[in-house]
Coordinates of C-alpha atoms and ligand atoms in Angstrom, one line a residue:
X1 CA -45.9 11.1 -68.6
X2 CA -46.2 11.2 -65.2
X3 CA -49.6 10.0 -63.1
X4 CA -51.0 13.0 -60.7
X5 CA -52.0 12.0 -57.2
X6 CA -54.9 13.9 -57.1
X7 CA -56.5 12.5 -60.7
X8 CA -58.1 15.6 -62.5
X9 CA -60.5 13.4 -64.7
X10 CA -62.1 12.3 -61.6
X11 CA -64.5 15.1 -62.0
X12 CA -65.9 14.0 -65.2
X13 CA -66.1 10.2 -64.2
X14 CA -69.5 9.1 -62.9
X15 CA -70.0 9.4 -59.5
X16 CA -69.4 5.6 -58.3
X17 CA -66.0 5.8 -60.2
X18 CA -64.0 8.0 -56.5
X19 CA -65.0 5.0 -54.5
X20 CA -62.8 2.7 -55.9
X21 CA -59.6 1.5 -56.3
X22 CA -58.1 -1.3 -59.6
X23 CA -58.6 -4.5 -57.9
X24 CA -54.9 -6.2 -57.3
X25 CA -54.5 -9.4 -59.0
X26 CA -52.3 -12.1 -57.5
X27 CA -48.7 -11.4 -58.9
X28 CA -48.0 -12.3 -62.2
X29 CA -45.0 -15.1 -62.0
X30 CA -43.4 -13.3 -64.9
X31 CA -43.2 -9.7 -62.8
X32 CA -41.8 -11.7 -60.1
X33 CA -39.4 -12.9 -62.3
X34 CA -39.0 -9.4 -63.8
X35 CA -38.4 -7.6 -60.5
X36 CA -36.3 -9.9 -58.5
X37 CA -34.9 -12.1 -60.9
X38 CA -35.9 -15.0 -59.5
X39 CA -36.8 -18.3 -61.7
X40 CA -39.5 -20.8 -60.9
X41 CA -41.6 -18.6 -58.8
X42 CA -44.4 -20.5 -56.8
X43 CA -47.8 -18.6 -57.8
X44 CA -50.3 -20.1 -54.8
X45 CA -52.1 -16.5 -55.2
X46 CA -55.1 -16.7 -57.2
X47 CA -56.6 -19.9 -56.5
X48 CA -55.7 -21.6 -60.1
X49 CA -56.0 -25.4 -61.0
X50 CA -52.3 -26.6 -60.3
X51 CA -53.1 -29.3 -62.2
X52 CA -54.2 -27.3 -65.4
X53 CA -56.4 -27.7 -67.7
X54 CA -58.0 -31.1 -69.4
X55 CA -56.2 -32.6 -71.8
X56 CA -59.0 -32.4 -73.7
X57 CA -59.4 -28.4 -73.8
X58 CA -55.8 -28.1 -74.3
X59 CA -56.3 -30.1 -77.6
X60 CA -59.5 -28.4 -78.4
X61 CA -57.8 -24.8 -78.0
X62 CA -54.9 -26.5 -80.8
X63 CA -57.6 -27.7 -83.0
X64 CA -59.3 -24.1 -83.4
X65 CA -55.8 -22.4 -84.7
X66 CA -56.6 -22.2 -88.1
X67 CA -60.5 -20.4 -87.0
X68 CA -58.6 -17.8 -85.1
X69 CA -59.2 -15.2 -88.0
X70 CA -63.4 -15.6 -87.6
X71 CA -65.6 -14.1 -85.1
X72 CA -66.3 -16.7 -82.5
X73 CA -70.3 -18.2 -82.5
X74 CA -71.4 -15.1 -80.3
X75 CA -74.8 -16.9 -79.0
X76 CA -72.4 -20.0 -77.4
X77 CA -74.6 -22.2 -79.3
X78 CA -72.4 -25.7 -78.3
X79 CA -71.4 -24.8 -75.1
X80 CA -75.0 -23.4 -74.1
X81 CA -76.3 -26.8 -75.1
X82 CA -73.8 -28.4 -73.4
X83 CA -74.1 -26.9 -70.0
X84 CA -78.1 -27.2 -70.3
X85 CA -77.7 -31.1 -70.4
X86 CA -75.4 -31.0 -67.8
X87 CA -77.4 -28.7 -65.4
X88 CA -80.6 -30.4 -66.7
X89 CA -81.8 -27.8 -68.1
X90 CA -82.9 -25.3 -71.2
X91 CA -79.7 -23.1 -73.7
X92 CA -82.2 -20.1 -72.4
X93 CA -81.5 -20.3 -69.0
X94 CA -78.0 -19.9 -69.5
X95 CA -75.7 -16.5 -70.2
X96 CA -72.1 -17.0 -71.0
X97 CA -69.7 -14.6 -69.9
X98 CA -65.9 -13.8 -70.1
X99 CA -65.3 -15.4 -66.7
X100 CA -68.1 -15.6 -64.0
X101 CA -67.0 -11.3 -63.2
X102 CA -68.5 -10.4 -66.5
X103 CA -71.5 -12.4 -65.8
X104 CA -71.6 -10.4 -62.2
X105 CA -71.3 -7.2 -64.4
X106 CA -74.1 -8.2 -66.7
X107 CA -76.0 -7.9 -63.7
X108 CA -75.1 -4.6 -62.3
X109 CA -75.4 -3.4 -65.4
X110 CA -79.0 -4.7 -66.4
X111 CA -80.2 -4.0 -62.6
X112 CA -78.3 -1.4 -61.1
X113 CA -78.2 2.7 -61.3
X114 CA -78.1 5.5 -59.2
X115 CA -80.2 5.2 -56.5
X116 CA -80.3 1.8 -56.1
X117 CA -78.5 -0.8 -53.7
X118 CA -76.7 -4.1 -53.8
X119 CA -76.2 -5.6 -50.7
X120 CA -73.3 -8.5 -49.7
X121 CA -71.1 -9.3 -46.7
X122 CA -68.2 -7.6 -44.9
X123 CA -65.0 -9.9 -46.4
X124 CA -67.1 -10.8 -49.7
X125 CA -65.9 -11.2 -53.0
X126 CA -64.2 -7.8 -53.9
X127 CA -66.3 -7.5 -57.5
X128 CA -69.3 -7.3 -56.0
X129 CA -68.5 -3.5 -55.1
X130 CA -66.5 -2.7 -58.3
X131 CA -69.3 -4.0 -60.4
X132 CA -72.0 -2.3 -58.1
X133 CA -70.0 1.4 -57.6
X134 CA -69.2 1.2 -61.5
X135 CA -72.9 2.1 -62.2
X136 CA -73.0 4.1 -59.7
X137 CA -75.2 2.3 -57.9
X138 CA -74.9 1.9 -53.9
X139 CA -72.8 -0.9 -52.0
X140 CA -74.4 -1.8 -48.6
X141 CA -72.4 -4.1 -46.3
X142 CA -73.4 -6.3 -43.9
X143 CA -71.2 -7.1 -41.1
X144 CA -69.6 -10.7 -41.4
X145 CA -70.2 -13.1 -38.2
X146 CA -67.9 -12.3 -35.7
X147 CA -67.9 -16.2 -34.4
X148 CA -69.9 -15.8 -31.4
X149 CA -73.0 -18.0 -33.6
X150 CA -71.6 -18.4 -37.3
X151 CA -68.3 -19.1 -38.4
X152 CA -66.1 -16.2 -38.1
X153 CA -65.8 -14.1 -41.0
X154 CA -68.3 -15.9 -42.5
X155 CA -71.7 -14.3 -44.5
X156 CA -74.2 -13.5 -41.3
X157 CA -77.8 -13.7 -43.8
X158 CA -79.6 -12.1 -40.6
X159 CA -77.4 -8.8 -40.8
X160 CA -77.7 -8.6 -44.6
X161 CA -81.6 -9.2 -44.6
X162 CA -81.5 -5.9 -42.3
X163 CA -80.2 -4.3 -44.9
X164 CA -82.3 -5.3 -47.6
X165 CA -85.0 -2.3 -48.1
X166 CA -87.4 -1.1 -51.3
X167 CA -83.8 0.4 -52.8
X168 CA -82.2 -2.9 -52.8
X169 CA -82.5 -4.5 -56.3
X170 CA -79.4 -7.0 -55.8
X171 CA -77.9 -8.8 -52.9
X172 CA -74.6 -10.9 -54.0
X173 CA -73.6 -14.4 -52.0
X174 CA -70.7 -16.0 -52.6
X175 CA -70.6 -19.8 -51.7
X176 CA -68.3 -21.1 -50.6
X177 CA -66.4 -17.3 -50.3
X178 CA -63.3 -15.5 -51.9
X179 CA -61.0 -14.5 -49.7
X180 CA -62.5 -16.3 -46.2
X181 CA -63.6 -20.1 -47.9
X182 CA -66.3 -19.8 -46.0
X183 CA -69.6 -21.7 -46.6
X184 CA -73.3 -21.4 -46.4
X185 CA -75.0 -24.6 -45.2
X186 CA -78.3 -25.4 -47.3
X187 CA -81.2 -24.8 -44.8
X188 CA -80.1 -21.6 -44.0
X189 CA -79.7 -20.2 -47.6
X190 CA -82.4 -21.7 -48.7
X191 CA -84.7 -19.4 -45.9
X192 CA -82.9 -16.3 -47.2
X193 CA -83.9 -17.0 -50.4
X194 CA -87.5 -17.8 -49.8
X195 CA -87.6 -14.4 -47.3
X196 CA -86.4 -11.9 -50.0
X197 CA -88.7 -10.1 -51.7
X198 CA -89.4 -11.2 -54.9
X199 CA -88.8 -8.7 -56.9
X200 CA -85.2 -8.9 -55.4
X201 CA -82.4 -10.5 -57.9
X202 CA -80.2 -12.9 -55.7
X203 CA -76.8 -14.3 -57.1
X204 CA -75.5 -17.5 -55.8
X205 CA -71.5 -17.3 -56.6
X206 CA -70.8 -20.6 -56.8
X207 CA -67.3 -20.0 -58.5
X208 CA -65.6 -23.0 -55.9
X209 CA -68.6 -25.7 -56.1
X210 CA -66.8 -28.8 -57.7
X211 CA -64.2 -28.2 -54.5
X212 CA -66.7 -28.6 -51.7
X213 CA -67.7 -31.9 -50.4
X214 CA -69.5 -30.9 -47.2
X215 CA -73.0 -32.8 -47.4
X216 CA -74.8 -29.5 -46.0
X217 CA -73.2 -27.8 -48.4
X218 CA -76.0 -26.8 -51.5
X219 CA -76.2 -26.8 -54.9
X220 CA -78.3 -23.9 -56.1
X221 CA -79.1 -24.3 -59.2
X222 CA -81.7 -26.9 -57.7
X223 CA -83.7 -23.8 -57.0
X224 CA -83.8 -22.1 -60.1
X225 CA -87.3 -23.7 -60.8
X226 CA -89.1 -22.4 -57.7
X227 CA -87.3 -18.7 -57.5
X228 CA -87.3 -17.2 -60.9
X229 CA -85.4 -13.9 -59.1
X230 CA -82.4 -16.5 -58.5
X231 CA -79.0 -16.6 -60.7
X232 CA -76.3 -19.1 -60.2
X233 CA -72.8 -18.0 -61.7
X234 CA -70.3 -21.0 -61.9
X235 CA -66.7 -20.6 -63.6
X236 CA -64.7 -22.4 -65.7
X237 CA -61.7 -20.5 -64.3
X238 CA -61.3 -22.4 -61.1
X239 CA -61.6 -26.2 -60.6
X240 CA -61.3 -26.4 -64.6
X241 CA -58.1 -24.9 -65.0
X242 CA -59.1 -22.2 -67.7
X243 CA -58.5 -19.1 -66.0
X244 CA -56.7 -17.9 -68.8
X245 CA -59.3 -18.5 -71.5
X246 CA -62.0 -15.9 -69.3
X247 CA -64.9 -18.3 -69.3
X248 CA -67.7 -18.3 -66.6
X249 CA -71.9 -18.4 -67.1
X250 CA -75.1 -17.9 -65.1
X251 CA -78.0 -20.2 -64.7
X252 CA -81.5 -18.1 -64.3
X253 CA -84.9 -18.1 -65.4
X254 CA -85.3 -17.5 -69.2
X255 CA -86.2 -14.1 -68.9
X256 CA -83.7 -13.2 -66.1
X257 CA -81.1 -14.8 -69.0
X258 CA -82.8 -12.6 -71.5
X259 CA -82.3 -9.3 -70.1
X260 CA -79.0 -10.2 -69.6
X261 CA -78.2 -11.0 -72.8
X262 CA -79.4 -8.0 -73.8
X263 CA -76.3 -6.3 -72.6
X264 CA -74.1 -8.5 -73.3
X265 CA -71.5 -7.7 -75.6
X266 CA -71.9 -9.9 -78.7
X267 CA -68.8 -11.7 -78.7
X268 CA -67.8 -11.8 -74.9
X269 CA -66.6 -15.1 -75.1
X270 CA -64.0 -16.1 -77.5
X271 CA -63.7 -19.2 -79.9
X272 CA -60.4 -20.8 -78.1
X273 CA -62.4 -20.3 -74.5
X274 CA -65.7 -21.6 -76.1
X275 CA -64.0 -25.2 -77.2
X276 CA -61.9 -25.4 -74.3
X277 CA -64.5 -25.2 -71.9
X278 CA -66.9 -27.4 -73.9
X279 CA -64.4 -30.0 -73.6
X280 CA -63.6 -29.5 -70.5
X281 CA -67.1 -29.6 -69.4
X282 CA -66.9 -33.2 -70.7
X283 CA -64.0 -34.4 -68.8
X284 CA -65.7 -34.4 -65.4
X285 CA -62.6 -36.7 -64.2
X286 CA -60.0 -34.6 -64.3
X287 CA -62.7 -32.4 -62.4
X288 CA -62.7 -35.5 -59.6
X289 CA -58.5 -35.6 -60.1
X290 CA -58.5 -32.1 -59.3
X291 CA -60.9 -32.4 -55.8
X292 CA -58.9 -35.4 -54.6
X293 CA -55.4 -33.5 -55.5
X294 CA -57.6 -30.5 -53.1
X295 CA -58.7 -32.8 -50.5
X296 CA -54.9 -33.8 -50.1
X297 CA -53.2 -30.7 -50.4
X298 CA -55.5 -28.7 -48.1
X299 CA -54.8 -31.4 -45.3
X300 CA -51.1 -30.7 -45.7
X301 CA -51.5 -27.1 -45.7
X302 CA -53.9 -27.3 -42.4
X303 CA -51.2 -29.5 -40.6
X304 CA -48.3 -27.1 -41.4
X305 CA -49.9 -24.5 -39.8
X306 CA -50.8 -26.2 -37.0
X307 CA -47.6 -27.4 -36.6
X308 CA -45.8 -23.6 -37.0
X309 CA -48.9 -22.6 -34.4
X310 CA -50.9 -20.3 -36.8
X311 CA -54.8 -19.9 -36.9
X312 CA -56.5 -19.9 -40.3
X313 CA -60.0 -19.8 -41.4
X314 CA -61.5 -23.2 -42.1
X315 CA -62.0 -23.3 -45.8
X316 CA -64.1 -25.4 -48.1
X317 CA -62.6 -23.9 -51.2
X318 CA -59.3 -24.6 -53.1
X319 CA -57.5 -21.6 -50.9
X320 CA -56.8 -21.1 -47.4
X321 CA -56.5 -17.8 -45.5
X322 CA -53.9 -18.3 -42.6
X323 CA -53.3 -15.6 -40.0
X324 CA -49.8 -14.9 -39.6
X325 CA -49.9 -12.6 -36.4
X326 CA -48.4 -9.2 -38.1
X327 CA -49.0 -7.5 -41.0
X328 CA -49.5 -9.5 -43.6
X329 CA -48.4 -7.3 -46.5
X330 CA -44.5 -7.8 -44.3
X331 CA -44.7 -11.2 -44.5
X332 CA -45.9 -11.0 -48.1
X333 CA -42.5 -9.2 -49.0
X334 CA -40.6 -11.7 -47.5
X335 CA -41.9 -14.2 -49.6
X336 CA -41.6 -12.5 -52.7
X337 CA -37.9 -12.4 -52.0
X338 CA -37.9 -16.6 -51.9
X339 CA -40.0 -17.0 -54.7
X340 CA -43.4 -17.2 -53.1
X341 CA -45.9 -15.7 -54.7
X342 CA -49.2 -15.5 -51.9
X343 CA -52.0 -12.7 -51.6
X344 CA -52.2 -10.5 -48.8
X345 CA -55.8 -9.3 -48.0
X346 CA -55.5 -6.5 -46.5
X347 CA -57.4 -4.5 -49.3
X348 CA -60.3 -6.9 -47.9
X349 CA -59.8 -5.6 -44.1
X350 CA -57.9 -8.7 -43.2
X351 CA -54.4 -7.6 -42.7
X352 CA -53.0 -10.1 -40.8
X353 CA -53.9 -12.6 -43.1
X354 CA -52.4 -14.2 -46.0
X355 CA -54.8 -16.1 -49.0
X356 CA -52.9 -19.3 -50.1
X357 CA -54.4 -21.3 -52.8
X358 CA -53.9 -25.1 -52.1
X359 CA -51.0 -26.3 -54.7
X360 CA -49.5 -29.6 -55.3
X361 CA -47.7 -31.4 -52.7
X362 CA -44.2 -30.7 -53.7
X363 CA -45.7 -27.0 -53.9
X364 CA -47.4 -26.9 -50.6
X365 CA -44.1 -27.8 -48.8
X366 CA -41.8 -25.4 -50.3
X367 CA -44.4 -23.0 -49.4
X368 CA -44.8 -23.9 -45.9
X369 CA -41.1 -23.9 -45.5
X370 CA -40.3 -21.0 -47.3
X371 CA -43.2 -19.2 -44.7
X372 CA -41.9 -21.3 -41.7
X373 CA -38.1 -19.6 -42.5
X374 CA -39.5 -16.0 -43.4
X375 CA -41.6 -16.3 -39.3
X376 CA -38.6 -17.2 -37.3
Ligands
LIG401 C1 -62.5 -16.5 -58.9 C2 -63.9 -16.1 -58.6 C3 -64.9 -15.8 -59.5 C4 -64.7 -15.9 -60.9 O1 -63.8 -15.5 -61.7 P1 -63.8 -15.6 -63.2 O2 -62.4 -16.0 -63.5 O3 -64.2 -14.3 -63.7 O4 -64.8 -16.6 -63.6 C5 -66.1 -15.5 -59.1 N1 -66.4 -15.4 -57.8 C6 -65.5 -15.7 -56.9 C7 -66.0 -15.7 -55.4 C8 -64.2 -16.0 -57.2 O5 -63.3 -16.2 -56.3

């Protein structure tokens, strides 16, 4: 059956659904393989662990194959009680979600509808929209800095306060942010926070924390206690390796966590994620292996493309966007061809830019070669 351009269900899909478009996932290493026939693709596209998991999750997913047959524990009892002595905290200010995204969902679903507004930056992360138009509720974006006083590209809080009006009921931060790396220093989130109106639900995407080792750089869940219309989201899917298990959660105020749970499907989370994250939660140092192998990597990246004369954005995350000076979607193809699997981001209004996530050092050098060959 063939697909029509013009997609006749569209009438009888809620109204947020003609806004948007699937969001387009880093290439699959296995399609690449598929469509080109090339072997041992490099995947630097979706800002994975190139280190993988823990030891330790990978043996606690091989202990739980003989449980596979049984509904998973759907209240996360462990791994609640985990994370709430390891944020300090209580199990009830914590929801569990399959990856951070459903957790961002869980929000638009519980405080968004028609008629009402979520408002987030110019180059943020591209959920925000899909989770906000999916409920037919009303995306307002805020122009990003354009480098004359913040970094460029980065969140400008002043232009998305002006936005925030008695329609707003969520505005969405990422920090550090997907696609850009950008960062929010702490003085200056911290007196957007305290300016919203309280009745105003704030996310803090902190999906790249454990990467970011700038000392202005905060930690938001220190906050939770004096702004009960704050949620922190966190991910187990980035620094931890597990982005194949779909584990993420947000930190709130109990009764933020309640309503949230009340939407929640019951078993969001599945048994092999909930014991692989619980003991990768406990293995904080391959957590401090993985920043080092970032710290390094991301200086060898930076110095290559100094060295080949291309600008990028100045990134705090585990990814790099580098501007390639032509369309980066051309360059992209090129690199398919050698095996390099990158993202272009022009979907994100960035087209000259590619999104590399920061690999291992053999990894960052074919890369850098591979793109220094496909410029010439
Ligand atoms: C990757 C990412 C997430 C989370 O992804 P999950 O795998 O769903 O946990 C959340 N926010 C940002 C900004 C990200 O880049």
């Amino acid at each position: 059956m063939q697909k029509t351009v013009d997609n006749p269900f569209l009438k009888q899909a809620a109204p947020g659904i003609s806004g948007l478009h699937p969001y387009i996932p880093g290439k699959p290493i296995s399609e690449l393989e598929r469509e080109f026939g090339i072997s041992a693709p490099l995947k630097l596209a979706s800002n994975e662990n190139p280190l993988g998991a823990s030891p330790k999750a990978k043996a606690a997913v091989a202990n739980l194959l003989d449980e596979l047959a049984l509904y998973p524990d759907g209240g996360g009892f462990e791994l609640r009680s985990a994370l709430a002595a390891f944020h300090d905290t209580e199990a009830e200010a914590i929801t569990l979600g399959n990856g951070s995204n459903d957790v961002l969902d869980l929000i638009a679903r519980t405080f968004l509808a028609p008629g009402s507004e979520a408002v987030f930056s110019e180059y943020a992360f591209a959920v925000y929209p899909i989770c906000t138009q999916a409920v037919g509720a009303t995306s307002r974006v805020a122009p990003a800095h354009d480098g004359s006083i913040g970094p460029r590209f980065g969140h400008n809080l002043q232009a998305m306060r002006e936005l925030v009006s008695d329609k707003t009921r969520v505005v969405f931060i990422a920090n550090p942010n997907n696609p850009t790396g950008t960062w929010l220093p702490k003085d200056e989130l911290l007196a957007f926070i305290d300016h919203l109106p309280s009745e105003v639900i704030v996310v803090v995407d902190e999906a790249y924390t454990e990467y970011v080792e700038e000392t202005a750089y905060p930690d938001a869940t220190q906050w939770l206690e004096a702004y009960p219309n704050l949620i922190v989201t966190r991910t187990f899917s980035k620094a931890y390796g597990l982005a194949g298990l779909r584990v993420g959660y947000g930190l709130s105020h109990p009764d933020l966590a309640e309503l949230l749970n009340r939407v929640r499907q019951p078993f969001n989370v599945n048994a092999p994620a909930l014991a692989a994250a619980l003991a990768a939660l406990g293995d904080q140092g391959h957590i401090q292996q993985s920043v080092a192998v970032n710290r390094a990597g991301m200086a060898q990246l930076i110095a290559g493309f100094k060295r080949l004369g291309l600008d990028y954005i100045p990134s705090v995350g585990n990814f790099v966007c580098v501007d390639v000076g032509r369309p980066g979607a051309e360059v992209d193809a090129k690199l398919l061809r050698e095996g390099c699997i990158t993202r272009p981001i022009g979907g994100y209004g960035m087209p000259r830019h590619l999104r590399i996530t920061v690999g291992l050092e053999d990894e960052n050098r074919r890369l850098l070669e591979t793109l220094e060959s496909v410029l010439k």
